[in-house]
PDB file of C-alpha atoms in Angstrom:
ATOM      1  CA  UNK G   1      86.428   7.885  27.537  1.00 92.00           C
ATOM      2  CA  UNK G   2      89.501   8.010  24.480  1.00 94.00           C
ATOM      3  CA  UNK G   3      92.246  10.294  25.257  1.00 94.00           C
ATOM      4  CA  UNK G   4      91.067  12.931  22.955  1.00 97.00           C
ATOM      5  CA  UNK G   5      87.864  13.372  24.192  1.00 97.00           C
ATOM      6  CA  UNK G   6      89.655  14.088  27.754  1.00 98.00           C
ATOM      7  CA  UNK G   7      91.742  16.409  26.051  1.00 98.00           C
ATOM      8  CA  UNK G   8      89.344  18.366  24.237  1.00 98.00           C
ATOM      9  CA  UNK G   9      87.040  18.627  27.444  1.00 98.00           C
ATOM     10  CA  UNK G  10      89.944  19.890  29.164  1.00 97.00           C
ATOM     11  CA  UNK G  11      91.082  22.365  27.039  1.00 97.00           C
ATOM     12  CA  UNK G  12      87.448  23.879  26.810  1.00 98.00           C
ATOM     13  CA  UNK G  13      87.697  23.911  30.474  1.00 97.00           C
ATOM     14  CA  UNK G  14      90.974  25.820  30.341  1.00 96.00           C
ATOM     15  CA  UNK G  15      89.546  27.920  27.388  1.00 96.00           C
ATOM     16  CA  UNK G  16      86.712  29.261  29.579  1.00 96.00           C
ATOM     17  CA  UNK G  17      89.158  29.807  32.840  1.00 95.00           C
ATOM     18  CA  UNK G  18      91.404  32.522  30.861  1.00 93.00           C
ATOM     19  CA  UNK G  19      94.449  33.837  31.803  1.00 89.00           C
ATOM     20  CA  UNK G  20      93.893  32.004  35.405  1.00 87.00           C
ATOM     21  CA  UNK G  21      93.912  28.370  34.181  1.00 91.00           C
ATOM     22  CA  UNK G  22      97.802  27.505  34.825  1.00 90.00           C
ATOM     23  CA  UNK G  23      97.937  28.570  38.541  1.00 90.00           C
ATOM     24  CA  UNK G  24      96.428  26.487  41.272  1.00 89.00           C
ATOM     25  CA  UNK G  25      97.402  28.444  44.224  1.00 85.00           C
ATOM     26  CA  UNK G  26      95.773  32.046  43.298  1.00 83.00           C
ATOM     27  CA  UNK G  27      92.514  32.472  45.457  1.00 83.00           C
ATOM     28  CA  UNK G  28      90.331  32.496  42.668  1.00 87.00           C
ATOM     29  CA  UNK G  29      91.720  29.696  40.974  1.00 92.00           C
ATOM     30  CA  UNK G  30      89.108  29.768  37.867  1.00 95.00           C
ATOM     31  CA  UNK G  31      89.762  26.455  36.289  1.00 95.00           C
ATOM     32  CA  UNK G  32      88.565  23.940  38.679  1.00 94.00           C
ATOM     33  CA  UNK G  33      85.038  25.916  38.757  1.00 95.00           C
ATOM     34  CA  UNK G  34      84.884  25.616  34.728  1.00 97.00           C
ATOM     35  CA  UNK G  35      85.844  21.674  34.484  1.00 97.00           C
ATOM     36  CA  UNK G  36      83.285  20.645  37.048  1.00 97.00           C
ATOM     37  CA  UNK G  37      80.650  22.918  35.308  1.00 97.00           C
ATOM     38  CA  UNK G  38      81.658  21.555  31.517  1.00 97.00           C
ATOM     39  CA  UNK G  39      81.328  17.912  32.989  1.00 98.00           C
ATOM     40  CA  UNK G  40      78.017  18.855  34.301  1.00 98.00           C
ATOM     41  CA  UNK G  41      76.645  20.342  30.917  1.00 97.00           C
ATOM     42  CA  UNK G  42      78.232  17.891  28.501  1.00 98.00           C
ATOM     43  CA  UNK G  43      78.592  14.722  30.479  1.00 98.00           C
ATOM     44  CA  UNK G  44      75.957  12.075  32.160  1.00 97.00           C
ATOM     45  CA  UNK G  45      76.982  10.677  35.044  1.00 96.00           C
ATOM     46  CA  UNK G  46      78.483   7.449  33.378  1.00 96.00           C
ATOM     47  CA  UNK G  47      80.699   9.679  31.041  1.00 97.00           C
ATOM     48  CA  UNK G  48      82.002  11.706  34.035  1.00 97.00           C
ATOM     49  CA  UNK G  49      82.884   8.683  35.830  1.00 96.00           C
ATOM     50  CA  UNK G  50      84.406   7.749  32.354  1.00 96.00           C
ATOM     51  CA  UNK G  51      86.391  10.827  32.532  1.00 97.00           C
ATOM     52  CA  UNK G  52      87.638  10.157  35.942  1.00 95.00           C
ATOM     53  CA  UNK G  53      89.284   6.514  34.385  1.00 94.00           C
ATOM     54  CA  UNK G  54      90.829   8.821  31.930  1.00 95.00           C
ATOM     55  CA  UNK G  55      92.180  11.010  34.501  1.00 95.00           C
ATOM     56  CA  UNK G  56      93.457   8.010  36.321  1.00 92.00           C
ATOM     57  CA  UNK G  57      95.134   6.871  33.219  1.00 93.00           C
ATOM     58  CA  UNK G  58      96.993  10.001  32.527  1.00 95.00           C
ATOM     59  CA  UNK G  59      97.890  10.597  36.202  1.00 94.00           C
ATOM     60  CA  UNK G  60      99.621   6.717  35.971  1.00 94.00           C
ATOM     61  CA  UNK G  61     101.386   7.232  32.626  1.00 95.00           C
ATOM     62  CA  UNK G  62     103.070  10.526  35.016  1.00 97.00           C
ATOM     63  CA  UNK G  63     104.104   7.985  37.677  1.00 97.00           C
ATOM     64  CA  UNK G  64     107.886   7.802  36.698  1.00 97.00           C
ATOM     65  CA  UNK G  65     111.029   8.766  38.819  1.00 97.00           C
ATOM     66  CA  UNK G  66     112.017  11.330  36.007  1.00 98.00           C
ATOM     67  CA  UNK G  67     108.680  13.199  36.855  1.00 98.00           C
ATOM     68  CA  UNK G  68     108.745  12.764  40.799  1.00 98.00           C
ATOM     69  CA  UNK G  69     112.377  14.336  40.452  1.00 97.00           C
ATOM     70  CA  UNK G  70     110.587  17.145  38.749  1.00 97.00           C
ATOM     71  CA  UNK G  71     108.282  17.624  41.323  1.00 97.00           C
ATOM     72  CA  UNK G  72     110.728  16.821  44.202  1.00 97.00           C
ATOM     73  CA  UNK G  73     112.591  20.809  42.845  1.00 96.00           C
ATOM     74  CA  UNK G  74     109.569  22.555  41.838  1.00 96.00           C
ATOM     75  CA  UNK G  75     107.511  21.341  45.557  1.00 93.00           C
ATOM     76  CA  UNK G  76     111.432  21.773  47.756  1.00 92.00           C
ATOM     77  CA  UNK G  77     110.622  18.022  48.583  1.00 93.00           C
ATOM     78  CA  UNK G  78     107.790  15.829  47.740  1.00 94.00           C
ATOM     79  CA  UNK G  79     105.924  12.852  49.424  1.00 93.00           C
ATOM     80  CA  UNK G  80     103.765  10.078  47.934  1.00 92.00           C
ATOM     81  CA  UNK G  81     100.629  12.546  48.498  1.00 93.00           C
ATOM     82  CA  UNK G  82     102.588  15.891  46.916  1.00 94.00           C
ATOM     83  CA  UNK G  83     103.316  13.665  43.601  1.00 96.00           C
ATOM     84  CA  UNK G  84      99.888  12.673  43.521  1.00 95.00           C
ATOM     85  CA  UNK G  85      98.764  16.429  43.552  1.00 95.00           C
ATOM     86  CA  UNK G  86     101.652  17.411  41.220  1.00 97.00           C
ATOM     87  CA  UNK G  87     100.399  14.890  38.705  1.00 97.00           C
ATOM     88  CA  UNK G  88      97.215  16.138  39.000  1.00 96.00           C
ATOM     89  CA  UNK G  89      98.396  19.669  38.527  1.00 96.00           C
ATOM     90  CA  UNK G  90     100.163  18.463  35.397  1.00 97.00           C
ATOM     91  CA  UNK G  91      97.009  17.143  33.725  1.00 97.00           C
ATOM     92  CA  UNK G  92      95.265  19.860  34.216  1.00 96.00           C
ATOM     93  CA  UNK G  93      98.132  22.159  32.964  1.00 96.00           C
ATOM     94  CA  UNK G  94      97.083  20.560  29.303  1.00 96.00           C
ATOM     95  CA  UNK G  95      98.116  17.805  26.696  1.00 97.00           C
ATOM     96  CA  UNK G  96     101.130  19.867  25.256  1.00 97.00           C
ATOM     97  CA  UNK G  97     102.225  20.469  28.922  1.00 97.00           C
ATOM     98  CA  UNK G  98     101.779  16.967  30.108  1.00 98.00           C
ATOM     99  CA  UNK G  99     103.343  15.435  27.234  1.00 98.00           C
ATOM    100  CA  UNK G 100     106.555  17.623  27.151  1.00 98.00           C
ATOM    101  CA  UNK G 101     106.795  16.867  30.953  1.00 98.00           C
ATOM    102  CA  UNK G 102     106.640  13.505  30.512  1.00 98.00           C
ATOM    103  CA  UNK G 103     109.294  13.455  27.459  1.00 98.00           C
ATOM    104  CA  UNK G 104     111.495  15.355  29.345  1.00 98.00           C
ATOM    105  CA  UNK G 105     110.736  16.264  32.717  1.00 98.00           C
ATOM    106  CA  UNK G 106     113.119  19.383  32.480  1.00 98.00           C
ATOM    107  CA  UNK G 107     110.881  21.416  30.604  1.00 98.00           C
ATOM    108  CA  UNK G 108     108.602  22.352  33.275  1.00 97.00           C
ATOM    109  CA  UNK G 109     111.328  25.095  33.760  1.00 97.00           C
ATOM    110  CA  UNK G 110     109.656  26.810  30.961  1.00 96.00           C
ATOM    111  CA  UNK G 111     106.052  26.579  32.450  1.00 95.00           C
ATOM    112  CA  UNK G 112     105.634  30.267  34.034  1.00 93.00           C
ATOM    113  CA  UNK G 113     103.857  29.240  36.855  1.00 94.00           C
ATOM    114  CA  UNK G 114     106.874  26.736  37.748  1.00 95.00           C
ATOM    115  CA  UNK G 115     109.416  29.601  36.624  1.00 92.00           C
ATOM    116  CA  UNK G 116     106.960  31.798  39.606  1.00 91.00           C
ATOM    117  CA  UNK G 117     107.043  29.431  42.122  1.00 92.00           C
ATOM    118  CA  UNK G 118     111.359  29.419  41.741  1.00 92.00           C
ATOM    119  CA  UNK G 119     110.537  33.155  42.094  1.00 85.00           C
ATOM    120  CA  UNK G 120     109.165  32.606  45.417  1.00 83.00           C
ATOM    121  CA  UNK G 121     105.876  33.970  44.509  1.00 77.00           C
ATOM    122  CA  UNK G 122     102.480  32.510  45.896  1.00 82.00           C
ATOM    123  CA  UNK G 123     101.709  30.452  42.573  1.00 88.00           C
ATOM    124  CA  UNK G 124     101.295  26.381  43.053  1.00 91.00           C
ATOM    125  CA  UNK G 125     101.328  24.122  39.793  1.00 93.00           C
ATOM    126  CA  UNK G 126      99.591  20.750  41.873  1.00 92.00           C
ATOM    127  CA  UNK G 127      96.125  20.088  42.384  1.00 93.00           C
ATOM    128  CA  UNK G 128      94.473  18.715  45.669  1.00 89.00           C
ATOM    129  CA  UNK G 129      92.798  16.415  44.079  1.00 87.00           C
ATOM    130  CA  UNK G 130      91.446  16.243  40.622  1.00 91.00           C
ATOM    131  CA  UNK G 131      89.372  13.071  41.572  1.00 91.00           C
ATOM    132  CA  UNK G 132      87.404  15.064  44.248  1.00 92.00           C
ATOM    133  CA  UNK G 133      86.783  17.964  41.186  1.00 94.00           C
ATOM    134  CA  UNK G 134      85.133  15.051  39.164  1.00 96.00           C
ATOM    135  CA  UNK G 135      83.357  13.500  42.147  1.00 95.00           C
ATOM    136  CA  UNK G 136      81.748  17.020  42.714  1.00 96.00           C
ATOM    137  CA  UNK G 137      80.467  17.074  38.848  1.00 97.00           C
ATOM    138  CA  UNK G 138      79.474  13.709  39.297  1.00 96.00           C
ATOM    139  CA  UNK G 139      77.163  14.403  42.934  1.00 97.00           C
ATOM    140  CA  UNK G 140      75.853  17.461  41.333  1.00 96.00           C
ATOM    141  CA  UNK G 141      75.036  15.368  37.695  1.00 96.00           C
ATOM    142  CA  UNK G 142      73.353  12.371  39.803  1.00 96.00           C
ATOM    143  CA  UNK G 143      72.600  14.087  43.278  1.00 96.00           C
ATOM    144  CA  UNK G 144      74.356  11.274  44.823  1.00 94.00           C
ATOM    145  CA  UNK G 145      76.781  12.364  47.638  1.00 94.00           C
ATOM    146  CA  UNK G 146      80.505  11.617  48.552  1.00 91.00           C
ATOM    147  CA  UNK G 147      79.883   7.758  49.496  1.00 94.00           C
ATOM    148  CA  UNK G 148      77.726   6.973  46.316  1.00 94.00           C
ATOM    149  CA  UNK G 149      80.456   8.737  44.112  1.00 94.00           C
ATOM    150  CA  UNK G 150      83.481   6.603  45.504  1.00 91.00           C
ATOM    151  CA  UNK G 151      81.282   3.506  45.458  1.00 93.00           C
ATOM    152  CA  UNK G 152      80.419   4.400  41.668  1.00 94.00           C
ATOM    153  CA  UNK G 153      84.090   4.973  41.228  1.00 90.00           C
ATOM    154  CA  UNK G 154      85.047   1.529  42.889  1.00 88.00           C
ATOM    155  CA  UNK G 155      83.199  -0.037  40.335  1.00 88.00           C
ATOM    156  CA  UNK G 156      84.867   1.772  37.007  1.00 84.00           C
ATOM    157  CA  UNK G 157      88.246   1.873  38.602  1.00 77.00           C
ATOM    158  CA  UNK G 158      91.249   0.004  36.614  1.00 75.00           C
ATOM    159  CA  UNK G 159      94.214  -1.252  38.881  1.00 68.00           C
ATOM    160  CA  UNK G 160      97.391   0.396  37.824  1.00 66.00           C
ATOM    161  CA  UNK G 161      99.585  -1.451  35.494  1.00 67.00           C
ATOM    162  CA  UNK G 162     102.709  -0.986  37.792  1.00 70.00           C
ATOM    163  CA  UNK G 163     102.847  -0.425  41.427  1.00 83.00           C
ATOM    164  CA  UNK G 164     106.939   1.454  41.007  1.00 90.00           C
ATOM    165  CA  UNK G 165     107.305   4.520  39.398  1.00 95.00           C
ATOM    166  CA  UNK G 166     108.964   3.939  36.014  1.00 94.00           C
ATOM    167  CA  UNK G 167     112.616   4.885  34.476  1.00 93.00           C
ATOM    168  CA  UNK G 168     115.305   5.052  36.943  1.00 91.00           C
ATOM    169  CA  UNK G 169     115.660   6.473  40.467  1.00 94.00           C
ATOM    170  CA  UNK G 170     117.965   8.500  41.993  1.00 95.00           C
ATOM    171  CA  UNK G 171     118.366  10.234  45.524  1.00 96.00           C
ATOM    172  CA  UNK G 172     116.578  13.826  45.069  1.00 96.00           C
ATOM    173  CA  UNK G 173     118.658  15.313  47.893  1.00 94.00           C
ATOM    174  CA  UNK G 174     122.188  14.431  45.444  1.00 95.00           C
ATOM    175  CA  UNK G 175     122.407  18.427  43.550  1.00 95.00           C
ATOM    176  CA  UNK G 176     124.947  16.709  41.277  1.00 95.00           C
ATOM    177  CA  UNK G 177     122.453  13.909  40.238  1.00 96.00           C
ATOM    178  CA  UNK G 178     119.681  16.376  39.891  1.00 96.00           C
ATOM    179  CA  UNK G 179     121.825  19.304  37.874  1.00 96.00           C
ATOM    180  CA  UNK G 180     122.724  15.951  35.159  1.00 96.00           C
ATOM    181  CA  UNK G 181     119.233  14.814  34.984  1.00 97.00           C
ATOM    182  CA  UNK G 182     117.319  18.410  35.217  1.00 97.00           C
ATOM    183  CA  UNK G 183     119.500  20.949  34.665  1.00 97.00           C
ATOM    184  CA  UNK G 184     117.461  23.583  34.127  1.00 97.00           C
ATOM    185  CA  UNK G 185     114.577  22.738  36.773  1.00 97.00           C
ATOM    186  CA  UNK G 186     118.367  22.558  39.265  1.00 97.00           C
ATOM    187  CA  UNK G 187     119.342  26.062  38.046  1.00 96.00           C
ATOM    188  CA  UNK G 188     116.005  27.720  38.883  1.00 95.00           C
ATOM    189  CA  UNK G 189     115.457  26.209  42.390  1.00 93.00           C
ATOM    190  CA  UNK G 190     119.036  26.469  43.647  1.00 77.00           C
ATOM    191  CA  UNK G 191     120.642  22.844  43.113  1.00 57.00           C
TER     192      UNK G 191
END
């Protein structure tokens, strides 16, 4: 699946989800259901797997130290698993937010959910786990269970091109360095 098709499907799901499309912390978060339904309606099982591969590729594109630094500030710390969730949330935020964040992770300070998180609200930017959401769509389309989905995913997965995040790393607990690299996020999250 090409990235244009991927982003169009996600944009259509975001349109269906309406005003609540960005906040993964909402109890009635509409985006996961809207995306799952849309994948089942528009794609066959192999195309759903291709959507998963495209999602993996985008998440891997965001596998970079500067994005991890932003996630660390926003989340108040960020483990490997937390960074996976953050990247899935970044993909779900849509193409414009995703591309801006990759070019300038500090631009996430403009995102309304990030601002709400800084204000101590119940908003959440990340998403645990986009692959499970796609697996639900695949299972609905095929009648297969999780085990069958993960076997199919294994057959279609593509190994990442790098094992370490891209870009230069730094000590995310160094407030001065965070302020230099991510000044707006540092100001929002007390650094």
